[in-house]
CSV table of C-alpha atoms in Angstrom, one decimal:
chain,number,residue,atom,x,y,z
A,1,MET,CA,-25.4,27.1,-5.7
A,2,ALA,CA,-24.8,23.2,-5.8
A,3,ALA,CA,-28.1,21.5,-7.7
A,4,PRO,CA,-29.1,18.0,-6.1
A,5,ALA,CA,-26.1,15.6,-6.2
A,6,SER,CA,-25.6,12.5,-4.5
A,7,VAL,CA,-21.9,11.2,-5.1
A,8,PRO,CA,-20.0,13.0,-7.6
A,9,SER,CA,-18.8,11.2,-11.3
A,10,PRO,CA,-15.1,10.2,-10.7
A,11,PHE,CA,-13.1,12.7,-12.8
A,12,PRO,CA,-11.9,11.2,-16.2
A,13,GLY,CA,-9.9,8.1,-16.0
A,14,ALA,CA,-9.2,8.7,-11.7
A,15,MET,CA,-10.3,5.5,-10.6
A,16,THR,CA,-10.0,3.5,-13.8
A,17,GLN,CA,-7.6,-0.2,-13.5
A,18,GLN,CA,-4.3,1.2,-15.2
A,19,PRO,CA,-3.2,-0.5,-18.5
A,20,VAL,CA,-0.4,-2.5,-17.7
A,21,SER,CA,2.9,-0.4,-15.9
A,22,ALA,CA,6.2,-0.5,-18.2
A,23,PRO,CA,7.6,-2.2,-15.3
A,24,THR,CA,5.7,-5.0,-15.6
A,25,THR,CA,6.9,-5.3,-18.1
A,26,ILE,CA,10.6,-5.1,-17.5
A,27,ALA,CA,10.3,-8.0,-15.5
A,28,ASP,CA,8.2,-10.2,-18.0
A,29,MET,CA,11.2,-9.8,-19.7
A,30,THR,CA,13.6,-10.5,-17.8
A,31,ARG,CA,12.2,-12.9,-16.5
A,32,GLU,CA,12.3,-15.0,-19.7
A,33,VAL,CA,16.1,-13.8,-20.4
A,34,GLY,CA,16.8,-15.4,-17.7
A,35,ARG,CA,14.9,-18.3,-19.1
A,36,ILE,CA,16.5,-18.6,-22.2
A,37,ALA,CA,20.2,-18.1,-21.2
A,38,GLY,CA,20.1,-20.3,-18.5
A,39,ASP,CA,18.7,-22.7,-21.5
A,40,ARG,CA,21.2,-21.9,-23.8
A,41,VAL,CA,23.8,-23.0,-20.8
A,42,GLY,CA,22.1,-26.2,-20.4
A,43,ARG,CA,22.5,-26.6,-24.0
A,44,ILE,CA,25.7,-25.9,-24.1
A,45,ARG,CA,27.0,-28.2,-21.4
A,46,GLN,CA,25.3,-31.0,-23.0
A,47,ILE,CA,26.9,-30.4,-26.4
A,48,THR,CA,30.2,-30.1,-24.4
A,49,ALA,CA,30.1,-33.2,-22.6
A,50,GLN,CA,29.4,-35.3,-25.5
A,51,ALA,CA,32.1,-33.8,-27.4
A,52,LYS,CA,33.7,-34.8,-24.3
A,53,MET,CA,33.4,-38.5,-24.7
A,54,LEU,CA,33.3,-38.5,-28.0
A,55,ALA,CA,36.9,-37.6,-27.6
A,56,LEU,CA,37.3,-40.1,-24.9
A,57,ASN,CA,36.1,-42.3,-26.6
A,58,ALA,CA,38.3,-41.8,-29.6
A,59,LEU,CA,41.4,-41.9,-27.3
A,60,ILE,CA,40.2,-45.6,-26.8
A,61,GLU,CA,40.4,-46.1,-30.5
A,62,ALA,CA,43.7,-44.7,-30.8
A,63,ALA,CA,44.8,-47.1,-28.2
A,64,ARG,CA,44.1,-49.8,-29.6
A,65,ALA,CA,45.3,-49.0,-32.6
A,66,GLY,CA,48.4,-48.7,-31.2
A,67,GLU,CA,51.1,-46.9,-33.4
A,68,HIS,CA,48.7,-46.0,-36.2
A,69,GLY,CA,46.4,-44.7,-33.8
A,70,ARG,CA,48.8,-42.2,-32.2
A,71,GLY,CA,48.0,-39.1,-34.4
A,72,PHE,CA,44.1,-39.7,-34.3
A,73,SER,CA,45.0,-39.5,-30.3
A,74,VAL,CA,46.5,-36.2,-30.8
A,75,VAL,CA,43.6,-35.1,-32.5
A,76,ALA,CA,40.9,-36.6,-29.6
A,77,GLN,CA,43.0,-35.3,-26.7
A,78,GLU,CA,42.6,-31.7,-28.4
A,79,VAL,CA,38.6,-31.8,-28.7
A,80,ARG,CA,39.3,-33.1,-25.1
A,81,GLY,CA,40.8,-29.6,-24.0
A,82,ILE,CA,38.1,-27.6,-26.2
A,83,GLY,CA,35.4,-29.4,-24.4
A,84,ALA,CA,37.1,-28.5,-21.1
A,85,GLU,CA,37.5,-25.0,-22.3
A,86,ILE,CA,33.8,-24.8,-23.5
A,87,GLU,CA,32.6,-26.1,-20.1
A,88,ALA,CA,34.3,-23.5,-18.2
A,89,LEU,CA,33.6,-20.6,-20.3
A,90,ALA,CA,29.6,-22.2,-19.6
A,91,GLN,CA,30.2,-22.1,-15.9
A,92,GLU,CA,31.5,-18.4,-16.4
A,93,LEU,CA,29.0,-17.1,-18.7
A,94,GLU,CA,26.2,-18.8,-16.4
A,95,THR,CA,27.8,-17.6,-13.5
A,96,GLY,CA,27.7,-14.1,-14.8
A,97,LEU,CA,24.4,-14.3,-16.4
A,98,THR,CA,22.5,-15.5,-13.2
A,99,THR,CA,24.4,-12.6,-11.1
A,100,ARG,CA,23.9,-9.6,-13.2
A,101,ILE,CA,19.8,-10.8,-14.0
A,102,ALA,CA,18.9,-11.5,-10.3
A,103,GLU,CA,20.6,-7.4,-10.3
A,104,LEU,CA,18.5,-6.6,-13.2
A,105,GLN,CA,15.4,-8.4,-11.5
A,106,GLN,CA,15.6,-7.1,-8.2
A,107,GLY,CA,15.9,-3.1,-9.7
A,108,VAL,CA,12.6,-4.5,-11.4
A,109,ASP,CA,10.9,-5.3,-8.6
A,110,ALA,CA,12.3,-2.4,-7.0
A,111,MET,CA,10.9,-0.5,-9.8
A,112,THR,CA,7.7,-2.6,-10.0
A,113,ALA,CA,6.4,-1.9,-6.4
A,114,ARG,CA,7.0,2.4,-6.3
A,115,ALA,CA,5.1,2.4,-9.5
A,116,GLN,CA,2.7,0.3,-7.5
A,117,GLY,CA,2.8,2.6,-5.0
A,118,GLU,CA,2.7,5.4,-6.0
A,119,ARG,CA,-0.4,4.3,-8.0
A,120,LEU,CA,-2.2,3.2,-4.8
A,121,ILE,CA,-1.2,7.4,-3.3
A,122,ASP,CA,-2.9,8.9,-7.0
A,123,LEU,CA,-5.6,6.9,-6.3
A,124,SER,CA,-5.8,7.6,-2.1
A,125,LEU,CA,-6.0,11.4,-3.7
A,126,ASN,CA,-8.8,10.5,-5.9
A,127,ALA,CA,-10.9,9.3,-3.1
A,128,ILE,CA,-10.3,12.2,-0.8
A,129,GLU,CA,-10.9,14.6,-3.8
A,130,LEU,CA,-13.9,12.9,-4.2
A,131,ILE,CA,-15.6,13.3,-0.9
A,132,ASP,CA,-14.4,16.6,-0.3
A,133,ARG,CA,-16.0,18.0,-3.8
A,134,ASN,CA,-19.3,16.4,-2.5
A,135,LEU,CA,-18.9,17.9,0.9
A,136,TYR,CA,-18.0,21.2,-0.8
A,137,GLU,CA,-21.0,21.1,-2.1
A,138,ARG,CA,-22.7,20.3,1.0
A,139,THR,CA,-21.3,24.1,2.7
A,140,CYS,CA,-23.2,25.8,-0.1
A,141,ASP,CA,-26.3,24.0,0.6
A,142,VAL,CA,-26.7,25.0,4.0
A,143,ARG,CA,-26.0,28.9,3.7
A,144,TRP,CA,-28.1,28.6,0.9
A,145,TRP,CA,-31.1,26.8,2.7
A,146,ALA,CA,-30.2,29.8,5.5
A,147,THR,CA,-31.5,32.4,3.6
A,148,ASP,CA,-34.5,30.4,2.5
A,149,ALA,CA,-37.7,32.9,3.4
A,150,ALA,CA,-39.6,30.1,5.1
A,151,VAL,CA,-36.4,29.6,7.0
A,152,VAL,CA,-35.2,33.1,8.1
A,153,ALA,CA,-39.7,33.9,8.9
A,154,CYS,CA,-39.5,30.7,11.3
A,155,ALA,CA,-36.4,31.3,13.2
A,156,ALA,CA,-37.7,35.1,13.2
A,157,GLN,CA,-41.0,34.6,15.1
A,158,PRO,CA,-40.0,31.0,16.7
A,159,ASN,CA,-43.4,31.6,18.5
A,160,GLU,CA,-45.9,31.2,15.4
A,161,ASP,CA,-46.8,28.1,14.7
A,162,GLY,CA,-47.9,28.7,11.0
A,163,ALA,CA,-44.4,30.1,10.6
A,164,ALA,CA,-43.1,26.4,11.5
A,165,VAL,CA,-45.7,24.8,9.2
A,166,HIS,CA,-44.8,26.7,6.4
A,167,ALA,CA,-40.9,26.1,7.1
A,168,THR,CA,-41.3,22.2,7.7
A,169,GLN,CA,-42.5,22.3,4.2
A,170,ARG,CA,-39.9,24.4,2.5
A,171,LEU,CA,-37.5,22.0,4.3
A,172,GLY,CA,-39.5,18.8,2.6
A,173,VAL,CA,-39.7,20.1,-0.5
A,174,ILE,CA,-35.7,20.6,-0.4
A,175,LEU,CA,-35.8,17.1,0.9
A,176,SER,CA,-37.6,15.5,-2.0
A,177,ALA,CA,-35.3,17.0,-4.9
A,178,TYR,CA,-31.8,16.0,-2.7
A,179,THR,CA,-31.2,12.8,-1.4
A,180,VAL,CA,-27.6,12.7,0.0
A,181,TYR,CA,-29.6,14.3,3.5
A,182,LEU,CA,-31.4,12.0,6.5
A,183,ASP,CA,-33.2,15.7,7.5
A,184,LEU,CA,-32.7,19.1,7.6
A,185,TRP,CA,-33.5,20.8,10.9
A,186,LEU,CA,-34.1,24.9,12.0
A,187,CYS,CA,-33.4,25.7,15.5
A,188,GLY,CA,-34.0,29.2,16.9
A,189,ARG,CA,-31.7,30.8,19.3
A,190,ASP,CA,-32.3,28.8,22.0
A,191,GLY,CA,-31.4,25.6,20.3
A,192,THR,CA,-34.8,24.5,20.6
A,193,VAL,CA,-35.5,23.1,17.4
A,194,LEU,CA,-39.0,25.0,15.8
A,195,ALA,CA,-38.8,22.3,12.6
A,196,ASN,CA,-37.6,19.7,10.4
A,197,GLY,CA,-37.7,18.1,7.0
A,198,ARG,CA,-38.9,15.1,7.7
A,199,PRO,CA,-41.5,14.8,10.7
A,200,ALA,CA,-43.1,11.7,9.6
A,201,ARG,CA,-39.6,9.7,9.6
A,202,TYR,CA,-38.3,11.0,12.5
A,203,PRO,CA,-41.2,12.3,14.9
A,204,GLY,CA,-40.7,14.0,18.0
A,205,ILE,CA,-37.5,16.0,16.4
A,206,ARG,CA,-39.6,19.3,17.2
A,207,GLY,CA,-39.2,20.9,20.3
A,208,ARG,CA,-36.3,19.2,21.5
A,209,SER,CA,-33.4,21.8,22.7
A,210,VAL,CA,-29.7,20.7,21.0
A,211,ALA,CA,-28.1,24.0,22.8
A,212,GLY,CA,-25.8,21.8,24.0
A,213,GLU,CA,-24.1,20.4,20.8
A,214,THR,CA,-21.1,22.0,19.7
A,215,TRP,CA,-22.4,22.5,15.5
A,216,PHE,CA,-24.9,24.7,17.0
A,217,ARG,CA,-22.9,26.5,19.7
A,218,ASP,CA,-20.5,27.3,17.2
A,219,ALA,CA,-23.3,27.9,14.5
A,220,ILE,CA,-24.9,30.7,16.6
A,221,ARG,CA,-22.2,32.6,17.5
A,222,LEU,CA,-21.1,32.8,13.1
A,223,ALA,CA,-20.3,36.1,12.7
A,224,SER,CA,-22.1,36.6,8.9
A,225,GLY,CA,-24.2,34.4,6.2
A,226,ASP,CA,-21.2,34.2,4.6
A,227,ASP,CA,-19.8,31.6,7.6
A,228,TYR,CA,-20.4,28.1,8.1
A,229,ILE,CA,-19.3,25.5,10.2
A,230,PRO,CA,-18.1,22.0,8.6
A,231,GLY,CA,-19.4,18.6,9.9
A,232,ASN,CA,-17.5,15.2,11.5
A,233,VAL,CA,-18.8,12.3,11.1
A,234,ARG,CA,-20.3,10.7,14.1
A,235,ARG,CA,-23.5,9.2,14.8
A,236,GLU,CA,-26.6,11.2,15.3
A,237,ALA,CA,-28.8,9.3,18.4
A,238,GLN,CA,-32.2,11.4,17.0
A,239,LEU,CA,-32.3,10.0,13.6
A,240,GLY,CA,-31.8,6.6,14.7
A,241,GLY,CA,-28.2,6.5,15.4
A,242,ALA,CA,-27.3,7.1,11.4
A,243,GLN,CA,-23.8,8.2,10.6
A,244,VAL,CA,-23.9,12.0,9.8
A,245,ALA,CA,-21.7,14.6,9.1
A,246,THR,CA,-23.5,17.8,10.3
A,247,TYR,CA,-23.4,21.0,8.5
A,248,ALA,CA,-24.6,23.9,10.2
A,249,ALA,CA,-24.9,28.2,9.4
A,250,GLY,CA,-26.6,31.2,11.5
A,251,ILE,CA,-29.7,32.7,10.0
A,252,TYR,CA,-30.4,36.1,9.7
A,253,GLY,CA,-32.8,38.5,9.6
A,254,THR,CA,-33.2,41.3,7.1
A,255,GLY,CA,-32.6,43.8,10.0
A,256,GLY,CA,-28.5,42.8,10.3
A,257,GLY,CA,-27.6,42.3,14.3
A,258,PRO,CA,-27.0,38.4,15.1
A,259,ALA,CA,-27.9,34.7,14.1
A,260,CYS,CA,-31.8,34.4,15.0
A,261,GLY,CA,-31.2,30.6,14.6
A,262,VAL,CA,-29.2,28.0,13.3
A,263,LEU,CA,-30.2,25.9,10.1
A,264,ALA,CA,-28.6,22.3,10.1
A,265,ILE,CA,-28.4,20.0,7.5
A,266,HIS,CA,-27.3,16.0,8.2
A,267,PHE,CA,-25.2,14.5,4.9
A,268,ASP,CA,-26.0,10.6,4.9
A,269,TRP,CA,-22.2,9.4,5.4
A,270,GLU,CA,-22.4,6.5,5.3
A,271,SER,CA,-24.0,5.4,1.9
A,272,GLN,CA,-22.1,8.0,0.4
A,273,ALA,CA,-18.6,7.4,1.6
A,274,LYS,CA,-19.1,3.8,0.8
A,275,ALA,CA,-20.0,4.8,-3.1
A,276,ILE,CA,-16.6,6.1,-2.8
A,277,VAL,CA,-14.4,3.3,-1.1
A,278,GLU,CA,-16.1,0.6,-3.1
A,279,GLY,CA,-15.6,2.4,-5.9
A,280,VAL,CA,-11.9,2.5,-6.1
A,281,ARG,CA,-10.6,0.6,-8.9
A,282,ILE,CA,-8.5,-2.2,-7.2
A,283,ALA,CA,-6.9,-4.9,-9.3
A,284,ARG,CA,-9.0,-8.2,-9.1
A,285,GLU,CA,-6.7,-10.2,-8.0
A,286,ASP,CA,-5.5,-7.5,-5.3
A,287,ARG,CA,-8.9,-7.3,-4.0
A,288,GLU,CA,-8.9,-9.4,-1.2
A,289,ARG,CA,-5.7,-8.3,0.3
A,290,THR,CA,-7.2,-4.1,-0.1
A,291,ARG,CA,-8.6,-1.8,2.2
A,292,VAL,CA,-9.7,1.4,1.3
A,293,LEU,CA,-10.4,4.2,3.8
A,294,LEU,CA,-11.4,7.3,4.6
A,295,VAL,CA,-10.2,8.7,7.9
A,296,ASP,CA,-9.9,12.0,9.6
A,297,ALA,CA,-6.7,13.9,10.9
A,298,GLN,CA,-6.5,11.6,14.3
A,299,ARG,CA,-6.9,8.6,12.0
A,300,ARG,CA,-9.8,7.5,12.9
A,301,ILE,CA,-11.7,6.0,9.9
A,302,LEU,CA,-14.5,7.3,9.0
A,303,ALA,CA,-15.3,4.6,6.0
A,304,ALA,CA,-13.8,1.5,4.8
A,305,SER,CA,-14.5,-0.7,1.7
A,306,ASP,CA,-14.6,-4.2,3.8
A,307,GLY,CA,-17.6,-1.8,6.3
A,308,LYS,CA,-15.3,-2.4,9.6
A,309,GLY,CA,-13.7,-0.4,11.9
A,310,ILE,CA,-16.1,3.2,10.7
A,311,LEU,CA,-16.0,5.2,14.1
A,312,THR,CA,-14.4,2.5,16.3
A,313,GLU,CA,-11.2,2.0,14.5
A,314,THR,CA,-7.5,3.8,14.0
A,315,LEU,CA,-5.6,4.0,11.2
A,316,ALA,CA,-2.6,1.5,12.6
A,317,ALA,CA,-0.3,3.3,10.2
A,318,ASP,CA,1.6,6.5,11.5
A,319,LEU,CA,1.6,9.1,8.9
A,320,ASN,CA,4.0,11.4,10.8
A,321,GLY,CA,2.0,14.6,9.4
A,322,ARG,CA,3.1,13.4,6.1
A,323,GLU,CA,0.6,15.1,3.2
A,324,SER,CA,1.4,11.6,1.4
A,325,GLY,CA,3.6,8.4,1.0
A,326,LEU,CA,3.7,4.6,2.1
A,327,VAL,CA,4.3,3.1,4.9
A,328,ARG,CA,5.4,0.1,5.0
A,329,ASP,CA,4.6,-2.6,8.5
A,330,PRO,CA,8.4,-4.3,9.0
A,331,ARG,CA,5.8,-7.1,10.8
A,332,SER,CA,3.6,-8.2,9.1
A,333,GLY,CA,5.1,-6.8,5.2
A,334,ALA,CA,1.2,-4.4,4.8
A,335,VAL,CA,1.8,-1.6,3.0
A,336,THR,CA,-0.4,2.0,3.3
A,337,ALA,CA,-0.5,4.2,0.7
A,338,PHE,CA,-1.9,8.0,1.8
A,339,HIS,CA,-2.9,11.3,0.6
A,340,ARG,CA,-4.2,14.3,2.6
A,341,THR,CA,-7.3,16.5,1.3
A,342,PRO,CA,-5.8,19.3,-1.3
A,343,GLY,CA,-9.6,21.2,-0.8
A,344,TYR,CA,-11.9,21.4,-2.9
A,345,GLU,CA,-13.1,25.5,-4.4
A,346,SER,CA,-13.2,27.2,-0.7
A,347,TYR,CA,-14.0,23.9,1.4
A,348,ARG,CA,-10.2,23.5,2.2
A,349,GLY,CA,-11.2,20.1,4.1
A,350,LEU,CA,-10.8,18.9,7.8
A,351,GLY,CA,-7.5,17.3,7.8
A,352,TRP,CA,-8.9,13.8,5.6
A,353,TYR,CA,-6.7,11.0,4.5
A,354,GLY,CA,-8.1,9.1,1.8
A,355,ALA,CA,-5.2,5.8,2.7
A,356,ILE,CA,-5.4,2.0,1.5
A,357,VAL,CA,-4.5,-0.6,3.3
A,358,GLN,CA,-2.8,-3.8,0.6
A,359,SER,CA,-1.7,-7.0,3.0
A,360,GLU,CA,1.4,-8.7,1.4
A,361,ALA,CA,0.9,-10.9,-1.5
């Protein structure tokens, strides 16, 4: 089963800043070609203007020389004509280069946008994979700890104070080794909390009824210890209004039969998810216009790199049920890159997405 863990380390290279891309290099080269072409065409025009001025001066001098300057006048006229042809050629060259360079720039810009979009999609995938890898460990933990002897004994003998004390101590030991949980609750079959791992931090939990909680009602009906109830993110009033993802599993005695209780583990969602969304390596110049998000299947924001709208805001972009892609807002120009969870190991995920919203530069 899972070992003590907080946020898993990113996959090698997954969240690191990428090197300068080929489209960016080509875009720089295209701009440089345009600049050089413009400079050279401008220089040709300067030389042509000088040649035409010389030809004009030569014609004037030839006219002053009269009959003796007639031959030189012919040469000056030829120079003048060549200058006009060169000027026309420079104009054609400038027009052709400008058009082609503009087309090339548009193509490079489109390629750059695609490359940047694909990178944002990849970062969105990395973010959702990291949280799912973390949550997979939670599914292992809850099923493992539901088989702990002290837990089973307390659920099987809910009126035995000694069993409750032992279970409380055992849950406390678990929490001292696993820093990603706020509390662990051992519940009887009727929904009464028999023991919790942090009674000093969260007093008054023992004896409360959670029979009306969805996670309890679903977990008490599970067929076996191989099953679990995955946690959706919510605020738990009994834990100071903290953001938690509660995972639950049935507790089964040695004699078989239905579950004699439920173990609920409250994952400290806020701190763990925050570390992931804030850890995505966005280029420094883009950070202020970028939000990294985790959202559920209904596009409710579960975590945000700017800390805003958590559990209250819905992602504006309509993902249309797609697995991944880009959505551009035609009014604001903002781009949303997203990728749905592929799951991790036996944890299939809850249809959540990693998303990155980037406003127009």
